[in-house]
Coordinates of C-alpha atoms in Angstrom, one line a residue:
M1 CA -14.8 136.8 -91.3
L2 CA -17.7 134.2 -91.2
T3 CA -19.1 133.5 -87.7
A4 CA -21.2 130.9 -86.0
F5 CA -24.2 133.2 -85.8
F6 CA -24.1 133.8 -89.6
A7 CA -24.0 130.0 -90.3
A8 CA -26.9 129.4 -88.0
A9 CA -29.0 132.1 -89.5
A10 CA -28.0 131.0 -93.0
W11 CA -29.3 127.4 -92.7
G12 CA -32.4 128.7 -90.9
R13 CA -33.1 131.0 -93.9
V14 CA -33.2 128.0 -96.2
G15 CA -36.1 126.8 -94.1
L16 CA -37.7 130.2 -94.3
A17 CA -37.5 130.2 -98.1
A18 CA -38.9 126.7 -98.3
T19 CA -41.9 127.3 -95.9
P20 CA -44.3 129.1 -98.3
L21 CA -44.0 126.5 -101.1
A22 CA -44.1 123.6 -98.6
L23 CA -47.3 125.0 -97.1
L24 CA -48.8 125.5 -100.5
W25 CA -48.2 121.9 -101.6
L26 CA -49.3 120.5 -98.3
V27 CA -52.7 122.2 -98.2
H28 CA -53.2 121.5 -101.9
D29 CA -52.4 117.8 -101.4
R30 CA -54.6 117.5 -98.3
T31 CA -57.6 119.4 -99.7
G32 CA -57.3 118.7 -103.4
S33 CA -57.9 122.4 -104.1
W34 CA -55.7 125.4 -105.0
G35 CA -58.1 127.8 -103.3
P36 CA -57.4 127.0 -99.7
A37 CA -53.7 126.5 -100.6
G38 CA -53.5 130.0 -102.0
L39 CA -55.2 131.4 -98.9
A40 CA -52.8 129.6 -96.6
T41 CA -49.8 131.1 -98.3
A42 CA -51.4 134.5 -98.4
G43 CA -52.0 134.3 -94.7
L44 CA -48.4 133.4 -94.2
A45 CA -47.1 136.3 -96.3
L46 CA -49.4 138.7 -94.5
A47 CA -48.3 137.6 -91.1
E48 CA -44.7 137.7 -92.0
A49 CA -45.0 141.3 -93.3
V50 CA -47.1 142.6 -90.4
V51 CA -45.9 140.6 -87.4
G52 CA -42.2 140.2 -88.3
P53 CA -41.2 143.8 -87.5
Q54 CA -43.1 143.6 -84.2
T55 CA -41.2 140.5 -83.1
A56 CA -38.0 142.1 -84.1
R57 CA -39.0 145.2 -82.0
L58 CA -39.5 142.9 -79.0
A59 CA -36.0 141.5 -79.7
D60 CA -34.6 145.0 -79.5
R61 CA -36.4 145.6 -76.2
W62 CA -35.8 142.3 -74.4
G63 CA -32.8 140.8 -76.2
Q64 CA -32.6 138.4 -79.2
T65 CA -32.2 135.3 -77.0
R66 CA -35.6 135.4 -75.3
V67 CA -37.5 136.3 -78.5
L68 CA -35.7 133.6 -80.6
L69 CA -36.5 130.9 -78.1
L70 CA -40.2 131.9 -78.0
L71 CA -40.4 132.1 -81.8
A72 CA -38.7 128.7 -82.2
A73 CA -41.1 127.0 -79.8
A74 CA -44.1 128.8 -81.3
H75 CA -43.1 127.9 -84.9
G76 CA -42.6 124.3 -84.1
L77 CA -46.0 124.1 -82.4
A78 CA -47.7 125.9 -85.4
A79 CA -46.1 123.6 -87.9
A80 CA -47.2 120.5 -85.9
V81 CA -50.8 121.9 -85.7
V82 CA -50.9 122.5 -89.4
L83 CA -49.5 119.0 -90.2
G84 CA -52.0 117.4 -87.8
T85 CA -55.1 119.3 -88.8
A86 CA -54.9 120.1 -92.6
G87 CA -57.2 117.7 -94.4
P88 CA -60.1 117.4 -96.9
G89 CA -62.4 119.4 -94.6
T90 CA -60.1 122.4 -94.3
T91 CA -62.0 125.5 -95.3
G92 CA -60.5 128.7 -96.7
V93 CA -60.9 130.5 -93.4
L94 CA -59.0 127.7 -91.5
A95 CA -56.3 127.6 -94.2
L96 CA -55.9 131.4 -93.9
A97 CA -55.7 131.2 -90.1
A98 CA -53.2 128.3 -90.3
G99 CA -51.0 130.2 -92.7
F100 CA -51.1 133.3 -90.5
A101 CA -50.1 131.4 -87.4
L102 CA -47.2 129.8 -89.3
G103 CA -46.0 133.1 -90.7
A104 CA -46.4 135.0 -87.4
S105 CA -44.1 132.6 -85.7
L106 CA -41.4 132.8 -88.3
P107 CA -38.2 134.5 -86.9
Q108 CA -36.7 137.1 -89.2
L109 CA -33.3 135.4 -89.1
G110 CA -31.9 137.7 -91.7
A111 CA -32.7 140.7 -89.6
F112 CA -31.3 139.1 -86.4
S113 CA -28.1 138.2 -88.2
A114 CA -27.7 141.7 -89.8
A115 CA -28.2 143.3 -86.4
R116 CA -25.5 141.2 -85.0
W117 CA -23.1 142.1 -87.8
S118 CA -23.9 145.8 -87.2
H119 CA -23.4 145.5 -83.5
R120 CA -20.2 143.7 -83.8
L121 CA -18.6 145.7 -86.6
G122 CA -20.3 149.1 -86.4
G123 CA -21.4 149.8 -82.8
S124 CA -24.9 150.2 -81.7
G125 CA -26.2 152.3 -84.5
G126 CA -27.0 156.0 -84.8
S127 CA -26.4 158.6 -87.3
G128 CA -22.7 158.6 -86.9
G129 CA -21.9 159.9 -90.3
S130 CA -20.9 157.6 -93.1
G131 CA -18.7 155.3 -91.0
G132 CA -20.3 152.7 -88.9
G133 CA -18.1 149.8 -89.9
G134 CA -17.1 151.0 -93.4
P135 CA -16.0 148.4 -95.9
V136 CA -15.9 145.6 -93.3
L137 CA -19.6 146.0 -92.5
A138 CA -20.4 146.4 -96.2
R139 CA -18.7 143.0 -96.9
A140 CA -20.7 141.5 -94.0
F141 CA -23.9 142.6 -95.7
G142 CA -22.5 141.1 -98.9
W143 CA -22.4 137.8 -97.1
E144 CA -26.0 138.4 -95.9
A145 CA -27.0 139.0 -99.5
L146 CA -25.3 135.8 -100.6
A147 CA -27.0 133.8 -97.8
G148 CA -30.4 135.2 -98.8
S149 CA -29.9 134.5 -102.5
T150 CA -28.7 131.0 -101.8
A151 CA -31.6 130.3 -99.5
F152 CA -34.1 131.3 -102.1
V153 CA -32.5 129.0 -104.6
L154 CA -32.2 126.0 -102.3
G155 CA -35.4 126.3 -100.2
P156 CA -38.0 126.2 -103.0
V157 CA -36.0 123.4 -104.8
L158 CA -36.0 121.2 -101.6
A159 CA -39.7 121.8 -101.0
S160 CA -40.6 121.1 -104.6
A161 CA -38.5 118.0 -104.8
L162 CA -40.2 116.5 -101.7
A163 CA -43.7 117.5 -102.7
A164 CA -43.1 116.0 -106.2
T165 CA -42.6 112.6 -104.6
G166 CA -45.9 112.9 -102.6
R167 CA -44.1 113.9 -99.3
S168 CA -45.5 117.5 -98.9
G169 CA -45.7 116.9 -95.2
A170 CA -42.0 116.0 -95.0
A171 CA -41.3 119.3 -96.9
L172 CA -43.1 121.4 -94.3
L173 CA -41.5 119.3 -91.5
G174 CA -38.1 119.7 -93.0
A175 CA -38.5 123.5 -93.4
G176 CA -39.7 123.8 -89.9
A177 CA -36.8 121.8 -88.6
L178 CA -34.3 124.1 -90.4
V179 CA -36.1 127.2 -89.0
V180 CA -36.3 126.0 -85.4
S181 CA -32.8 124.6 -85.3
G182 CA -31.3 127.8 -86.8
A183 CA -33.2 130.0 -84.4
G184 CA -32.3 127.8 -81.5
V185 CA -28.6 127.9 -82.2
L186 CA -28.7 131.6 -82.8
A187 CA -30.4 132.1 -79.5
A188 CA -27.6 130.1 -77.8
L189 CA -25.0 132.3 -79.2
R190 CA -25.6 135.2 -76.8
G191 CA -22.2 136.8 -77.0
S192 CA -22.8 138.2 -80.5
A193 CA -26.3 139.6 -79.9
P194 CA -26.9 143.3 -79.5
P195 CA -27.7 144.3 -75.9
A196 CA -31.3 144.6 -74.8
A197 CA -32.7 148.0 -74.3
P198 CA -32.3 149.4 -70.8
P199 CA -35.4 149.0 -68.6
A200 CA -36.4 152.7 -68.9
A201 CA -36.3 152.5 -72.7
R202 CA -38.5 149.4 -72.8
R203 CA -41.6 151.6 -72.1
S204 CA -40.8 153.8 -75.1
R205 CA -41.2 153.2 -78.8
V206 CA -37.7 151.9 -79.1
G207 CA -37.3 149.4 -82.0
G208 CA -40.3 150.7 -83.9
R209 CA -40.3 151.7 -87.6
P210 CA -37.0 153.5 -88.3
R211 CA -37.7 157.2 -89.0
G212 CA -34.6 157.9 -91.0
A213 CA -34.6 154.9 -93.2
R214 CA -37.4 155.9 -95.6
A215 CA -35.1 155.7 -98.6
A216 CA -33.9 152.2 -97.7
L217 CA -37.5 151.1 -97.1
A218 CA -38.6 152.5 -100.4
V219 CA -35.7 150.7 -102.2
N220 CA -36.6 147.4 -100.7
A221 CA -40.3 147.9 -101.6
L222 CA -39.4 148.7 -105.2
L223 CA -37.2 145.7 -105.4
G224 CA -40.0 143.6 -104.0
V225 CA -42.3 144.9 -106.7
H226 CA -39.7 143.9 -109.3
F227 CA -39.3 140.4 -107.8
G228 CA -43.1 140.0 -107.5
A229 CA -43.8 141.0 -111.2
L230 CA -40.9 139.4 -113.0
P231 CA -41.7 135.7 -112.4
L232 CA -45.2 136.3 -113.8
A233 CA -43.9 138.1 -116.8
V234 CA -41.4 135.3 -117.6
A235 CA -43.8 132.5 -116.9
A236 CA -46.5 134.1 -119.1
G237 CA -44.2 135.1 -121.9
H238 CA -41.9 132.1 -122.1
P239 CA -43.6 129.2 -120.2
A240 CA -41.5 126.5 -121.8
A241 CA -38.2 128.2 -120.9
A242 CA -39.3 129.7 -117.6
T243 CA -37.2 127.4 -115.4
A244 CA -34.0 128.1 -117.3
L245 CA -34.8 131.9 -117.3
F246 CA -35.4 131.9 -113.5
A247 CA -32.1 130.0 -113.0
A248 CA -30.3 132.7 -115.1
S249 CA -31.7 135.5 -112.9
S250 CA -30.8 133.6 -109.7
C251 CA -27.3 132.8 -110.9
G252 CA -26.7 136.5 -111.6
G253 CA -27.7 137.4 -108.1
L254 CA -25.6 134.7 -106.6
L255 CA -22.5 135.6 -108.5
A256 CA -22.8 139.3 -107.6
A257 CA -23.4 138.5 -104.0
L258 CA -20.3 136.3 -104.0
V259 CA -18.3 139.2 -105.4
L260 CA -19.7 141.5 -102.7
T261 CA -18.1 139.4 -100.1
R262 CA -14.7 140.4 -101.4
R263 CA -15.3 143.9 -102.7
P264 CA -18.4 145.7 -101.3
A265 CA -19.7 147.4 -104.4
P266 CA -18.8 148.3 -108.0
R267 CA -18.8 152.0 -108.8
R268 CA -22.2 153.5 -109.4
A269 CA -24.0 150.1 -109.2
A270 CA -27.5 151.6 -108.7
G271 CA -27.2 153.6 -112.0
V272 CA -26.8 150.4 -113.9
L273 CA -30.3 149.5 -112.9
A274 CA -31.7 152.1 -115.4
G275 CA -30.0 150.2 -118.3
G276 CA -31.3 146.9 -117.0
A277 CA -34.8 148.3 -116.7
A278 CA -34.7 149.5 -120.3
L279 CA -33.5 146.0 -121.5
L280 CA -36.5 144.4 -119.9
L281 CA -38.8 146.3 -122.1
V282 CA -37.5 144.7 -125.3
P283 CA -39.1 141.4 -126.5
W284 CA -35.9 139.4 -126.7
P285 CA -35.6 135.8 -127.9
V286 CA -35.1 133.4 -125.1
P287 CA -31.3 133.1 -125.3
V288 CA -30.8 136.9 -125.2
L289 CA -33.4 137.3 -122.5
A290 CA -31.5 134.8 -120.3
L291 CA -28.4 137.0 -120.6
V292 CA -30.4 140.1 -119.8
L293 CA -31.9 138.4 -116.7
L294 CA -28.4 137.3 -115.7
A295 CA -27.1 140.8 -116.0
V296 CA -30.1 142.4 -114.2
G297 CA -29.9 139.9 -111.4
A298 CA -26.2 140.7 -110.9
T299 CA -27.0 144.4 -110.4
L300 CA -29.4 143.9 -107.5
P301 CA -27.3 142.6 -104.6
P302 CA -25.1 145.8 -104.6
V303 CA -28.2 147.9 -104.2
V304 CA -29.6 145.6 -101.5
V305 CA -26.3 146.0 -99.6
A306 CA -26.4 149.8 -100.1
A307 CA -29.9 150.0 -98.7
A308 CA -28.9 147.9 -95.7
V309 CA -25.9 150.1 -95.0
R310 CA -28.0 153.3 -95.2
A311 CA -30.6 151.7 -92.9
R312 CA -27.9 150.8 -90.4
E313 CA -26.6 154.4 -90.4
T314 CA -30.0 155.7 -89.5
A315 CA -30.9 153.1 -86.9
G316 CA -30.9 154.6 -83.4
P317 CA -29.7 152.7 -80.3
G318 CA -31.9 149.7 -79.6
R319 CA -33.4 149.7 -83.1
L320 CA -31.0 147.4 -85.1
T321 CA -33.1 144.2 -85.3
G322 CA -36.3 146.1 -85.9
T323 CA -34.8 148.2 -88.6
F324 CA -33.6 145.2 -90.7
A325 CA -36.9 143.5 -90.1
W326 CA -38.7 146.5 -91.5
L327 CA -36.6 146.2 -94.7
A328 CA -37.7 142.6 -95.1
S329 CA -41.3 143.6 -94.5
A330 CA -41.1 146.4 -97.1
S331 CA -39.7 143.9 -99.6
A332 CA -42.5 141.4 -98.8
A333 CA -45.2 144.1 -99.2
G334 CA -43.7 145.2 -102.5
G335 CA -43.6 141.6 -103.7
A336 CA -47.3 141.1 -102.9
L337 CA -48.2 144.3 -104.7
G338 CA -46.0 143.5 -107.7
A339 CA -47.5 140.0 -108.1
A340 CA -51.0 141.3 -107.8
L341 CA -50.6 144.1 -110.3
A342 CA -48.6 141.9 -112.7
G343 CA -51.2 139.1 -112.5
Q344 CA -54.0 141.6 -113.5
G345 CA -51.8 142.9 -116.4
V346 CA -51.0 139.4 -117.7
E347 CA -54.7 138.4 -117.5
R348 CA -55.7 141.4 -119.6
A349 CA -52.9 142.1 -122.0
G350 CA -50.3 139.4 -121.8
P351 CA -46.7 139.5 -120.4
A352 CA -45.8 143.0 -121.7
P353 CA -47.4 145.0 -118.7
A354 CA -45.7 142.7 -116.2
F355 CA -42.3 143.2 -117.8
A356 CA -43.0 147.0 -117.8
L357 CA -43.9 146.9 -114.1
A358 CA -40.7 145.0 -113.3
A359 CA -38.7 147.5 -115.3
A360 CA -40.4 150.6 -113.9
A361 CA -39.7 149.5 -110.3
L362 CA -36.0 149.1 -111.1
A363 CA -35.9 152.5 -112.9
V364 CA -37.1 154.4 -109.8
V365 CA -34.5 152.8 -107.4
P366 CA -31.5 155.1 -108.5
V367 CA -33.7 158.1 -108.1
V368 CA -34.5 157.2 -104.5
L369 CA -30.9 156.4 -103.7
A370 CA -29.7 159.7 -105.3
R371 CA -31.8 161.8 -102.9
P372 CA -29.8 163.5 -100.1
A373 CA -29.7 161.4 -96.9
G374 CA -30.6 164.4 -94.8
G375 CA -33.3 165.8 -97.1
R376 CA -32.9 168.9 -99.2
G377 CA -29.5 170.4 -98.8
G378 CA -28.2 167.3 -96.9
P379 CA -25.3 165.2 -97.9
R380 CA -25.6 162.9 -100.9
T381 CA -25.8 159.2 -100.3
R382 CA -22.4 157.7 -100.7
L383 CA -22.8 154.0 -100.1
P384 CA -21.4 151.4 -99.8
F385 CA -17.6 151.6 -99.4
S386 CA -14.6 150.7 -101.4
E387 CA -12.3 148.3 -99.6
H388 CA -9.3 149.6 -101.6
D389 CA -9.1 153.1 -100.3
G390 CA -11.5 153.1 -97.4
T391 CA -13.6 155.9 -98.8
P392 CA -17.2 155.9 -99.9
E393 CA -18.1 155.7 -103.5
D394 CA -21.2 157.2 -105.2
L395 CA -23.8 154.7 -106.1

């Protein structure tokens, strides 16, 4: 089932995951201050959340190949400028601008790859009922979840390992090389890309924010809040064991995503999140907390896949790449909000408010997914699909 375009996007996503930390260490090492480093990474996150959906919209209008080549060239240039100019005299404003330029040129490789899966397995989108690729498409999104989870394990580790040896410049250079090469190969694989919008449609708002995917956007934003708050809660509550606890959470997600590549979703996966949210409110000892984080991490990939399938079903023709980019943007925005709120809570009252915020975000997800897809009186959401009988299962 795996394809060349998936492999190209997967290795490029390792570079995407490594870029923020590589930039943080580079600016800190060059300036000797955390202030400009923090502003640089903030600029990168802001640009990725704001500009990412717009570049994906251009891909829907003009085709992925053109946009990927432009982004690859722009990102390579931006990385070279940052490497050549960051130094002791870098001010906060310059660091913010450098981070914004680097983030604005990052191609949303996950969105580009998901759009190709959707085009290949489920047609060009639209509200064609609950089909649209069925279990095969759901398994493809399982592979996407696995690629994303793996990237966010490998990328930060590679960036940190290089920075720890005093080679933060090599960390940013390596991350940029992965991004540019992944985008370049993806651009060369034209046969798997969705077709560009017809000339008449390019003057419309095709590829903009998906109107029917509000639930999927809300789910991704809530998961972003969870992922933004949980690291601060764990680091503040158990600093000595934080690395092991982070690894437990990541391993849960990786294992679940791997299962999803074979069987799209366990029954009622979203409902399990409520139990996981409740467990996060209990002040467990470290060994038990590791098991809790492993279990909670394992419940998240099925929900990510469910949101992706729902978004795909509501995406109109010419909106595939933009729709999936909006999901990534919602997650990034939620992560920024979660980190900001959790940081304030930890500062004032310790780790308990941050754990509560991470739990509350998870608890709301089943409520959002349980709402009818078509509003009041519409059909219930029945995603994703069982590969054994070919019929939808309730989340």
